[in-house]
mmCIF file of C-alpha atoms and ligand atoms in Angstrom:
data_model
loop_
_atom_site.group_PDB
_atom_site.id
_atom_site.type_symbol
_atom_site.label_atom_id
_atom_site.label_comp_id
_atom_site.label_asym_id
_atom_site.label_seq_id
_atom_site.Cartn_x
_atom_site.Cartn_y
_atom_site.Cartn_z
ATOM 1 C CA UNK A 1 0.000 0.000 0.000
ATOM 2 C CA UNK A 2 1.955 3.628 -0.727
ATOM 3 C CA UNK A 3 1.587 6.448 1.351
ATOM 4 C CA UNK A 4 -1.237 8.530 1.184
ATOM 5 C CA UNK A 5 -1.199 11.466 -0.392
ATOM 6 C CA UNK A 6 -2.462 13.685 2.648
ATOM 7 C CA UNK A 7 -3.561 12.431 5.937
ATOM 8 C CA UNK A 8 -5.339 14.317 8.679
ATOM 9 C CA UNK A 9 -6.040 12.814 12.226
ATOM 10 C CA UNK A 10 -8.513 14.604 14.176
ATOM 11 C CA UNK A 11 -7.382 18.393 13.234
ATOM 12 C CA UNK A 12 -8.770 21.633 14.563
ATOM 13 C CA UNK A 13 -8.422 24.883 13.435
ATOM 14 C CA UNK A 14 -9.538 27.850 15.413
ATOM 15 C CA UNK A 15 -9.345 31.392 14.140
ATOM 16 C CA UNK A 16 -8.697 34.025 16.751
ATOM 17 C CA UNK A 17 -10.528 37.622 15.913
ATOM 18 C CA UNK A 18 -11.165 40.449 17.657
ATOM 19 C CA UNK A 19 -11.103 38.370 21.216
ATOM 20 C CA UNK A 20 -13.634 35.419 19.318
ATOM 21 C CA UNK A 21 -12.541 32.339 18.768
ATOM 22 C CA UNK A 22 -14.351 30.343 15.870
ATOM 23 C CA UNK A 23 -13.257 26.812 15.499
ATOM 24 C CA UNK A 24 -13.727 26.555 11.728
ATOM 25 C CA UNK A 25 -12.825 22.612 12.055
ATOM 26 C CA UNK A 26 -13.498 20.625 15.040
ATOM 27 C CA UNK A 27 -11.413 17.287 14.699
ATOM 28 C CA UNK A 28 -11.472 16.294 11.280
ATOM 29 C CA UNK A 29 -10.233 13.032 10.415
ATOM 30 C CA UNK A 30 -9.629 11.932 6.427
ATOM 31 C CA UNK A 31 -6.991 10.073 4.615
ATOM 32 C CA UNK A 32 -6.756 11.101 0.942
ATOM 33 C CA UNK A 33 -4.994 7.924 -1.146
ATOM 34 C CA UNK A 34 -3.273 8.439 -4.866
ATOM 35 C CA UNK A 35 -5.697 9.354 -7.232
ATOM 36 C CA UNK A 36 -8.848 9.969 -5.793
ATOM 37 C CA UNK A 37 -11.274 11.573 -6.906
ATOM 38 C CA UNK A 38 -13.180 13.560 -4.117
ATOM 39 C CA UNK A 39 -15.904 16.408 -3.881
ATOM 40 C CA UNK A 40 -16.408 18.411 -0.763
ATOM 41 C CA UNK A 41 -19.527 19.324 0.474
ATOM 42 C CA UNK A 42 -21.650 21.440 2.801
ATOM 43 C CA UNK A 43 -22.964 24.618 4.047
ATOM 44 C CA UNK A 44 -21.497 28.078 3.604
ATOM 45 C CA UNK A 45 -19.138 28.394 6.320
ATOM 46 C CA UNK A 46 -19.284 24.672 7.242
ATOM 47 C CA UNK A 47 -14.571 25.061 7.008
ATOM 48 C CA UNK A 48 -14.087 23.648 3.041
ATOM 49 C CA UNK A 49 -11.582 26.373 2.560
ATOM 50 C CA UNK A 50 -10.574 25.955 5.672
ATOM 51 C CA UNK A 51 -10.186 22.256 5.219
ATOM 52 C CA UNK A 52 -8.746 22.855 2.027
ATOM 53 C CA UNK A 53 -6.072 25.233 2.638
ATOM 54 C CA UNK A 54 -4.872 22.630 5.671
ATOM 55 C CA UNK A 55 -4.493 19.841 2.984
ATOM 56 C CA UNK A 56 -2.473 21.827 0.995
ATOM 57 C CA UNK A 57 -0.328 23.351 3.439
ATOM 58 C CA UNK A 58 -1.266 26.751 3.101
ATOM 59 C CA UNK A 59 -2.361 27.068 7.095
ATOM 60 C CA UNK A 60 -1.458 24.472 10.009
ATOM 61 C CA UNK A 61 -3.942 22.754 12.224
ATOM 62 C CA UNK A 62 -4.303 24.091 15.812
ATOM 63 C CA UNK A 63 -4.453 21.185 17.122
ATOM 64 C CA UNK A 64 -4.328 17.323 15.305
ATOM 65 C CA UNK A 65 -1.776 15.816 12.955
ATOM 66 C CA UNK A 66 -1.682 16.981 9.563
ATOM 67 C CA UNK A 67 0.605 14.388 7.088
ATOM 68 C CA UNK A 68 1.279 15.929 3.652
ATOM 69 C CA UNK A 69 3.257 13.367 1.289
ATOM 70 C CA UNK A 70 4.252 11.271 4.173
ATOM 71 C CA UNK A 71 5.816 14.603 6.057
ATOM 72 C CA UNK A 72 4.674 15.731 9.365
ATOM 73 C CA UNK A 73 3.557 19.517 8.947
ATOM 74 C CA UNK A 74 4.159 20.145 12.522
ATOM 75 C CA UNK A 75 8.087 19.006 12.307
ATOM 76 C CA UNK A 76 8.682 21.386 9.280
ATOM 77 C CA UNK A 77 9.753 25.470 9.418
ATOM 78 C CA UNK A 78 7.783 27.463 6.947
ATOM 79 C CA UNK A 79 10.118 27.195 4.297
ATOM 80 C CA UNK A 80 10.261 23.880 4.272
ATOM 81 C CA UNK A 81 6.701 23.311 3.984
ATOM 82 C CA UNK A 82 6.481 25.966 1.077
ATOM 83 C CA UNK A 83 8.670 23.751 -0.702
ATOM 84 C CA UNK A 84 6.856 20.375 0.184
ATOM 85 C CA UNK A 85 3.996 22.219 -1.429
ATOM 86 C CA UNK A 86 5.679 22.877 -4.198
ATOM 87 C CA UNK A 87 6.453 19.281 -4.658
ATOM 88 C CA UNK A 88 3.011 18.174 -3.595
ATOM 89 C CA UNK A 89 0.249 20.165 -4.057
ATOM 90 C CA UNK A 90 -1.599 22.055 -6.705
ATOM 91 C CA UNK A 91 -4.107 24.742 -6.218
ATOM 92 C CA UNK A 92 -7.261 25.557 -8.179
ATOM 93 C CA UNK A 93 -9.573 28.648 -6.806
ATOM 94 C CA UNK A 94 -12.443 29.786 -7.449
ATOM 95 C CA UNK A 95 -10.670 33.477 -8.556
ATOM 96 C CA UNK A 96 -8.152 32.537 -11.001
ATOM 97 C CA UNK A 97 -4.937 34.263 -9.243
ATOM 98 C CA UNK A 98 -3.390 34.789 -12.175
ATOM 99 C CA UNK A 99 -0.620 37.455 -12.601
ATOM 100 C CA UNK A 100 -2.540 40.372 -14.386
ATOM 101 C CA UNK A 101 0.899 41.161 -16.318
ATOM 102 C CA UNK A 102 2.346 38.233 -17.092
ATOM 103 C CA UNK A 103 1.884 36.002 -19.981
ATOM 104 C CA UNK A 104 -0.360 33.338 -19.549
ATOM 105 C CA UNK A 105 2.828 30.876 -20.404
ATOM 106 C CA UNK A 106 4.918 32.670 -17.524
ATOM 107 C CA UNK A 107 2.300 32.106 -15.369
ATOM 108 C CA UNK A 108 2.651 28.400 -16.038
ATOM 109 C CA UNK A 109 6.238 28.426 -15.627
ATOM 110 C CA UNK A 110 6.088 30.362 -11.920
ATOM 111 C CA UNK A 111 6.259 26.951 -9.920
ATOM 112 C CA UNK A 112 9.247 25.928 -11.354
ATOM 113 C CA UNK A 113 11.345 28.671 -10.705
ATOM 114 C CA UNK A 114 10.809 27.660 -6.956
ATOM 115 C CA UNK A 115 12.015 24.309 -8.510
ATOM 116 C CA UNK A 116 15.156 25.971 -9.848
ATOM 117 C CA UNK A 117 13.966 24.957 -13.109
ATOM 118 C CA UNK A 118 16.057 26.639 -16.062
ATOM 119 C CA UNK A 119 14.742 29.249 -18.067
ATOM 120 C CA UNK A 120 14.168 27.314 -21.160
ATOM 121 C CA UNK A 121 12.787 24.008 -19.936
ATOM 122 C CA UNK A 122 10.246 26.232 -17.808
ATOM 123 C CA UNK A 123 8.991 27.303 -20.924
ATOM 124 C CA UNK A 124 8.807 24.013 -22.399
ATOM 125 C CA UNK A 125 7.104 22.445 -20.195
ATOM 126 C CA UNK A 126 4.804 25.204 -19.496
ATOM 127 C CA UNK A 127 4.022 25.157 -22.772
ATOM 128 C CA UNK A 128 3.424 21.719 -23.348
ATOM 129 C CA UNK A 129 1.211 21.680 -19.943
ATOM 130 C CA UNK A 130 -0.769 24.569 -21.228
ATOM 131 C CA UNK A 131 -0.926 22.340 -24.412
ATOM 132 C CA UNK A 132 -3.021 19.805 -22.502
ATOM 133 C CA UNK A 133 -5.365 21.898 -21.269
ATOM 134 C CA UNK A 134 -6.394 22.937 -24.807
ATOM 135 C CA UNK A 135 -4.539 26.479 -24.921
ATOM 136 C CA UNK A 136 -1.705 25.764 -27.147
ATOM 137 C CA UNK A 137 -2.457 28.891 -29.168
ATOM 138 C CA UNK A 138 -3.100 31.207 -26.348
ATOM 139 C CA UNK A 139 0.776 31.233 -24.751
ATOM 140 C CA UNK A 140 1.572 34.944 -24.967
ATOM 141 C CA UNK A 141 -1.621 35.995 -24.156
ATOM 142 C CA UNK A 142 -1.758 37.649 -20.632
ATOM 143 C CA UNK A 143 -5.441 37.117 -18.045
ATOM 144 C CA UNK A 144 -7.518 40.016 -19.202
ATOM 145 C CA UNK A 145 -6.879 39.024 -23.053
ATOM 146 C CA UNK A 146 -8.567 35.469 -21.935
ATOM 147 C CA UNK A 147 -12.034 34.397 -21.643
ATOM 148 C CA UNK A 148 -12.968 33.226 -17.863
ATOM 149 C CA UNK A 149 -12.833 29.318 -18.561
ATOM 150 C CA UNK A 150 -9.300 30.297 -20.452
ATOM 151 C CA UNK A 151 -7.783 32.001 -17.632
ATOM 152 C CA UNK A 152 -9.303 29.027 -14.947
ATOM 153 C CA UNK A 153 -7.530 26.397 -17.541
ATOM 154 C CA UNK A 154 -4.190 28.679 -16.757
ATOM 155 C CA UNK A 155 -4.426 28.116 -13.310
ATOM 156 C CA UNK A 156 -5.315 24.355 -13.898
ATOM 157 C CA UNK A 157 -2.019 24.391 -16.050
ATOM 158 C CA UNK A 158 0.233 26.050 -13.349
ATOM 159 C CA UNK A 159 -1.190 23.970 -10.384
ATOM 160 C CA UNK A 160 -0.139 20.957 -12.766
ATOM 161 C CA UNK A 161 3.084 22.198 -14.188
ATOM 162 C CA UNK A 162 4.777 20.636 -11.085
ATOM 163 C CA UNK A 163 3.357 17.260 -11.344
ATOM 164 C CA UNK A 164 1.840 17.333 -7.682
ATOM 165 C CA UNK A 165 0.263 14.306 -6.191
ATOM 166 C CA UNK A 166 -2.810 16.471 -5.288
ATOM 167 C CA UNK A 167 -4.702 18.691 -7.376
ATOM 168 C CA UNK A 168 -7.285 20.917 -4.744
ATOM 169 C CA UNK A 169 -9.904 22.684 -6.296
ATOM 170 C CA UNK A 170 -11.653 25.176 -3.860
ATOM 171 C CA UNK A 171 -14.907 25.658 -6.061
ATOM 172 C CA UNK A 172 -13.143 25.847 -9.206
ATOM 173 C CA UNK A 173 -16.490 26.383 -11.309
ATOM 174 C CA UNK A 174 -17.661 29.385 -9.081
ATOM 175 C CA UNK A 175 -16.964 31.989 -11.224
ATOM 176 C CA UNK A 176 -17.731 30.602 -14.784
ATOM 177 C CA UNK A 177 -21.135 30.399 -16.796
ATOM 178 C CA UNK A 178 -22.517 26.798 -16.971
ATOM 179 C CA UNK A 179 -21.320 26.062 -20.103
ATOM 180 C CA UNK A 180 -17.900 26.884 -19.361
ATOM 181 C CA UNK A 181 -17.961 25.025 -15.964
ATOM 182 C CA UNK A 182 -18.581 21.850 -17.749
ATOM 183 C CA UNK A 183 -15.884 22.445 -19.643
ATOM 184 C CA UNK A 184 -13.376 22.868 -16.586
ATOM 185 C CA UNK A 185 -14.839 20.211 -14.805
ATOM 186 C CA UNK A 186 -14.549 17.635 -17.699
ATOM 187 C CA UNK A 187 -10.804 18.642 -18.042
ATOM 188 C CA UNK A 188 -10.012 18.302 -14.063
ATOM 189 C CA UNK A 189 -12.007 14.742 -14.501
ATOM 190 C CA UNK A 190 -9.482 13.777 -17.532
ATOM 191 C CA UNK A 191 -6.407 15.143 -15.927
ATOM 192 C CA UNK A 192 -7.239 12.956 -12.917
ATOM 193 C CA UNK A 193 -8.043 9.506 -14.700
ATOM 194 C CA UNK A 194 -4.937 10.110 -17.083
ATOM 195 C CA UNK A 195 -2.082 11.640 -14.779
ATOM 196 C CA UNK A 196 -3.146 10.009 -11.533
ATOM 197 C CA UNK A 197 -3.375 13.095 -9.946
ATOM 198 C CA UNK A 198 -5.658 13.034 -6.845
ATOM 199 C CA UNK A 199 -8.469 15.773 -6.985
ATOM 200 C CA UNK A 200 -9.984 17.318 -4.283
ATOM 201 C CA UNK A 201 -12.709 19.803 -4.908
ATOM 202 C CA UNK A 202 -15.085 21.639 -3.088
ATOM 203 C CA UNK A 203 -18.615 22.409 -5.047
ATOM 204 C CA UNK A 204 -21.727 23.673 -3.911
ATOM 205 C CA UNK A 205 -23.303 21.623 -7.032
ATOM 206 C CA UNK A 206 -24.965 18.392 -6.191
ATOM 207 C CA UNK A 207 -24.502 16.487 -9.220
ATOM 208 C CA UNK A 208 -20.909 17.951 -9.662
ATOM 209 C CA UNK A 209 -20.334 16.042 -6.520
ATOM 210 C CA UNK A 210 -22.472 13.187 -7.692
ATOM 211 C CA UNK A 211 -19.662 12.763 -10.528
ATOM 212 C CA UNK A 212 -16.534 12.191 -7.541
ATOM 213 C CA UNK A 213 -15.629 8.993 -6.393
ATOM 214 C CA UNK A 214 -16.120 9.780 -3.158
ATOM 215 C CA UNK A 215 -18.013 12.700 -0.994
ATOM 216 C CA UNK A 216 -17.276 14.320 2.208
ATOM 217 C CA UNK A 217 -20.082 16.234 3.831
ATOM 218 C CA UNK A 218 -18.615 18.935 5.851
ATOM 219 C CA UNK A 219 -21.004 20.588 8.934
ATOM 220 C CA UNK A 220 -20.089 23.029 11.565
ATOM 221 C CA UNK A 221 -16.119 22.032 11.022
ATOM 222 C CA UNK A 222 -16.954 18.023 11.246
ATOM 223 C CA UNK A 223 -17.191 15.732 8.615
ATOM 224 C CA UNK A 224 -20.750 14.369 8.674
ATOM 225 C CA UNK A 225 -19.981 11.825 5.997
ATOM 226 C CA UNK A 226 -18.130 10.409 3.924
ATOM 227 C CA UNK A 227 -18.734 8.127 1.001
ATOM 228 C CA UNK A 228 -17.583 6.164 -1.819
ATOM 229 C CA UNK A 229 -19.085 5.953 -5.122
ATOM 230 C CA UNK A 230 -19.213 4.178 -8.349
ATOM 231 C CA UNK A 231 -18.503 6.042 -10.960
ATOM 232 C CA UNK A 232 -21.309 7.459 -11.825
ATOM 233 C CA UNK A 233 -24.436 6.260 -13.620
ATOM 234 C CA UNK A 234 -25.541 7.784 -16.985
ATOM 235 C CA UNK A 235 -28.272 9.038 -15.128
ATOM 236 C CA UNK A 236 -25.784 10.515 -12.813
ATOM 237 C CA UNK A 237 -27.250 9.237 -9.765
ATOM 238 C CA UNK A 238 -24.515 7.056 -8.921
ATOM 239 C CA UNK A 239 -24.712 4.093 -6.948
ATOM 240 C CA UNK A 240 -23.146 4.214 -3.308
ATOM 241 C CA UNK A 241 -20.893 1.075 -2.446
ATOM 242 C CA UNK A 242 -20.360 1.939 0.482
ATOM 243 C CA UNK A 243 -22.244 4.267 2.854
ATOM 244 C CA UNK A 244 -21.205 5.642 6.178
ATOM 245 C CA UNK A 245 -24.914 6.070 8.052
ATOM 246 C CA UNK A 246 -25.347 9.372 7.874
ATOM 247 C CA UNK A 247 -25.553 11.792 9.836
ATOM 248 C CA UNK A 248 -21.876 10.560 11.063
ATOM 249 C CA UNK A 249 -18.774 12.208 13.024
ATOM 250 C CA UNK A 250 -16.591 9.213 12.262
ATOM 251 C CA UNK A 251 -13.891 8.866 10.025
ATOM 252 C CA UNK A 252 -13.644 6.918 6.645
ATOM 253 C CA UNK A 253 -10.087 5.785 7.373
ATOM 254 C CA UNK A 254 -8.606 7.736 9.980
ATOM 255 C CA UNK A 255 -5.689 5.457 11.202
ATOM 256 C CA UNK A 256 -4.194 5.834 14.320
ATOM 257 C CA UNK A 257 -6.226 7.536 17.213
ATOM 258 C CA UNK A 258 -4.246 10.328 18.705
ATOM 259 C CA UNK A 259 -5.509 12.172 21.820
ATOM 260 C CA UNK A 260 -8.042 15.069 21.766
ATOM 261 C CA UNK A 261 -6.765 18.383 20.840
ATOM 262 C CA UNK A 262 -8.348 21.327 22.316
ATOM 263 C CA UNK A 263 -9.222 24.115 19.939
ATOM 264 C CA UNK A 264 -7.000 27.020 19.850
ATOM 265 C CA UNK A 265 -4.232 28.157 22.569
ATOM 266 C CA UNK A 266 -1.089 27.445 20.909
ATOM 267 C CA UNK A 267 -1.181 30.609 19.269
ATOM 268 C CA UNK A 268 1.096 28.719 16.862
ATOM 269 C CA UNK A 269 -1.462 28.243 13.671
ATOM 270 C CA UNK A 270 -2.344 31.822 13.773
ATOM 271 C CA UNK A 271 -1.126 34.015 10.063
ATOM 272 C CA UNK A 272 0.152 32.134 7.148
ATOM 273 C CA UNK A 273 2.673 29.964 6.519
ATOM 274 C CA UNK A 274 4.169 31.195 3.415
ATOM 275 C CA UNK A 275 1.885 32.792 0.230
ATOM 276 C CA UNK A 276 1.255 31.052 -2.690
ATOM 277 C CA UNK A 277 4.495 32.282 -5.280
ATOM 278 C CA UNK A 278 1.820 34.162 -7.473
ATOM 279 C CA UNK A 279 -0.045 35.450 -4.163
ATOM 280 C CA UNK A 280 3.116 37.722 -3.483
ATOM 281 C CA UNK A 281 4.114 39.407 -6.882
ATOM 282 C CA UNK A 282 2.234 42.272 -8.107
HETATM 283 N N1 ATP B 1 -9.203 34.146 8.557
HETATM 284 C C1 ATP B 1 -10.293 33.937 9.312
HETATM 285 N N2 ATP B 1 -10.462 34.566 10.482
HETATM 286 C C2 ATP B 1 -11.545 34.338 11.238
HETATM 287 N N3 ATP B 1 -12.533 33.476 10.908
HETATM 288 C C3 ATP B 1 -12.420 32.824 9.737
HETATM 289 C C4 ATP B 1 -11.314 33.033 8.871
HETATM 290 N N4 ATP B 1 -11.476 32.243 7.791
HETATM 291 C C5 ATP B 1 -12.644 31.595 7.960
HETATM 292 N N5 ATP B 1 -13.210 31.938 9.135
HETATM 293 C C6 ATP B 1 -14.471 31.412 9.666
HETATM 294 O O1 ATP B 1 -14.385 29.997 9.706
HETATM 295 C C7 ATP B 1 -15.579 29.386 9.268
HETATM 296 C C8 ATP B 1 -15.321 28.467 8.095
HETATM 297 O O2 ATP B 1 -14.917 29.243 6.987
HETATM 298 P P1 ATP B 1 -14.601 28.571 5.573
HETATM 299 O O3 ATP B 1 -14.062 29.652 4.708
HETATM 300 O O4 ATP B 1 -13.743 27.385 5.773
HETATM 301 O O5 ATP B 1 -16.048 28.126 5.111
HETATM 302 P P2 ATP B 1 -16.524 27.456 3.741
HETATM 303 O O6 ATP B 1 -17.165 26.159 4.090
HETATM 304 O O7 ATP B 1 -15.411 27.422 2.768
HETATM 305 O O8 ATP B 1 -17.663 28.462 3.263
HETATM 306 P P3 ATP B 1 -18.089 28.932 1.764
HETATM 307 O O9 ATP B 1 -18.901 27.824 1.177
HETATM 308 O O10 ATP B 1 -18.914 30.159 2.015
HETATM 309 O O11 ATP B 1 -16.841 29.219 0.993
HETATM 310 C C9 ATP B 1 -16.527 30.527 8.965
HETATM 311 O O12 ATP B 1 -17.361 30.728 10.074
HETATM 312 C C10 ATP B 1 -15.631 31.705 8.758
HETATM 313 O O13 ATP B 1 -16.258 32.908 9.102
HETATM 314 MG MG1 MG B 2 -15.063 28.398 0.927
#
């Protein structure tokens, strides 16, 4: 059995604001394996994003164990987890966080100057990743010269340029017509049955989460279920094959049961830990 790709064992995360403390995830538990294909789910403000940007390393847990590509998040210094992420993790949001200035083939090509990439191969193989996302013939154009589902393609591109295991989508259709959507959502579903990258994304849509493998319900920072699927029907339906009783608490496959972790206190998960390399240019 290989590693996972990203394990979490009963993780909090509590914002601190203004005096309030909001636990945005109260002991979360999942085990993401090579390949999967996943859709979040639930309420606004139920923690997906929060979820989400613990997965990928963005923010660390308050409390829990948080296991990104077999690494510990809690042994490693902030640089050191912006590289794992680098390695590991690709990001897809619902705004496109594209650089406004920069060539839509540049923007590709970011993540692997943090690889210490050279110039040339970046290029290459930005170009031959925004190739597979159907935008062969749109290289030197830069994000406001690009159509919505163009630009979202980009960012597919540059979250895939590294070749991470995981490919998180935080509602990656949000912002496109339905039309276009489709479109996105059909490429993320090829790019995950032919690279083998796992893909995580959080929806508000029903039957886009009907189409995933699997579905987590997330309520009130706990995972109320979570699922697997057959792919799905042609009626879309899809037939469960296995089914947590729902309304649930527990854990598809958390392994290992570590103590309780109170919300909050270490003062240690509060600001970032490191932008995104396109969050801190221009
Ligand atoms: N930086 C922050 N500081 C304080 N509270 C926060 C912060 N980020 C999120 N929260 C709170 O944590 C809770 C979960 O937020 P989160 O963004 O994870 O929800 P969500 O499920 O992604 O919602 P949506 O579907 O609206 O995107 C919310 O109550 C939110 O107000
Ligand atoms: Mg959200």
């Amino acid at each position: 059995m290989t590693v996972p790709a990203v394990e979490a064992v009963d993780v909090w995360r509590t914002y601190e604001l203004d005096g309030v403390s909001v636990s945005a995830l109260r002991g979360v538990s999942l085990t993401i394996d090579q390949g999967e294909y996943v859709a979040v789910i639930g309420p606004s403000g139920s923690g997906k994003s929060t979820l989400m940007h613990l997965l990928g390393g963005l923010d660390r847990p308050s409390g829990g164990r948080l296991v990104i590509g077999g690494r510990d998040v809690t042994t490693l210094t902030a640089p050191e987890l912006a590289t794992l992420r680098n390695e590991t993790i690709g990001f897809v949001f619902q705004a496109f966080h594209l650089l406004a200035r920069t060539s839509a083939v540049d923007n590709v090509a970011l993540p692997l100057v943090y690889r210490g990439v050279g110039a040339r191969q970046r290029r290459e193989r930005a170009a031959a990743m925004l190739g597979r996302v159907g935008l062969g013939h749109r290289l030197h154009h830069r994000p406001n010269q690009l159509s919505g589902g163009e630009q979202q393609r980009v960012a597919i591109a540059r979250a895939l340029v590294t070749e991470p295991a995981v490919l998180l989508a935080d509602e990656p259709t949000g912002n496109l017509d339905s039309a276009t959507g489709e479109a996105v959502l059909e490429l993320l579903e090829r790019l995950n049955a032919e690279s083998g990258v796992a893909l995580v994304m959080v929806t508000h849509d029903q039957e886009v989460a009907a189409r995933a493998h699997r579905r987590i319900a997330v309520r009130d920072g706990l995972i109320r279920s979570d699922s697997l699927h057959d792919r799905p029907a042609s009626d879309g339906s899809g037939v469960p094959a296995t089914l947590d009783p729902a309304p649930s608490a527990e854990p598809r496959s958390a392994s290992g049961s570590g103590p309780g972790h109170p919300p909050g206190g270490s003062g240690g998960a509060t600001g970032a830990t490191g932008r995104l390399p396109w969050e801190d240019a221009g």
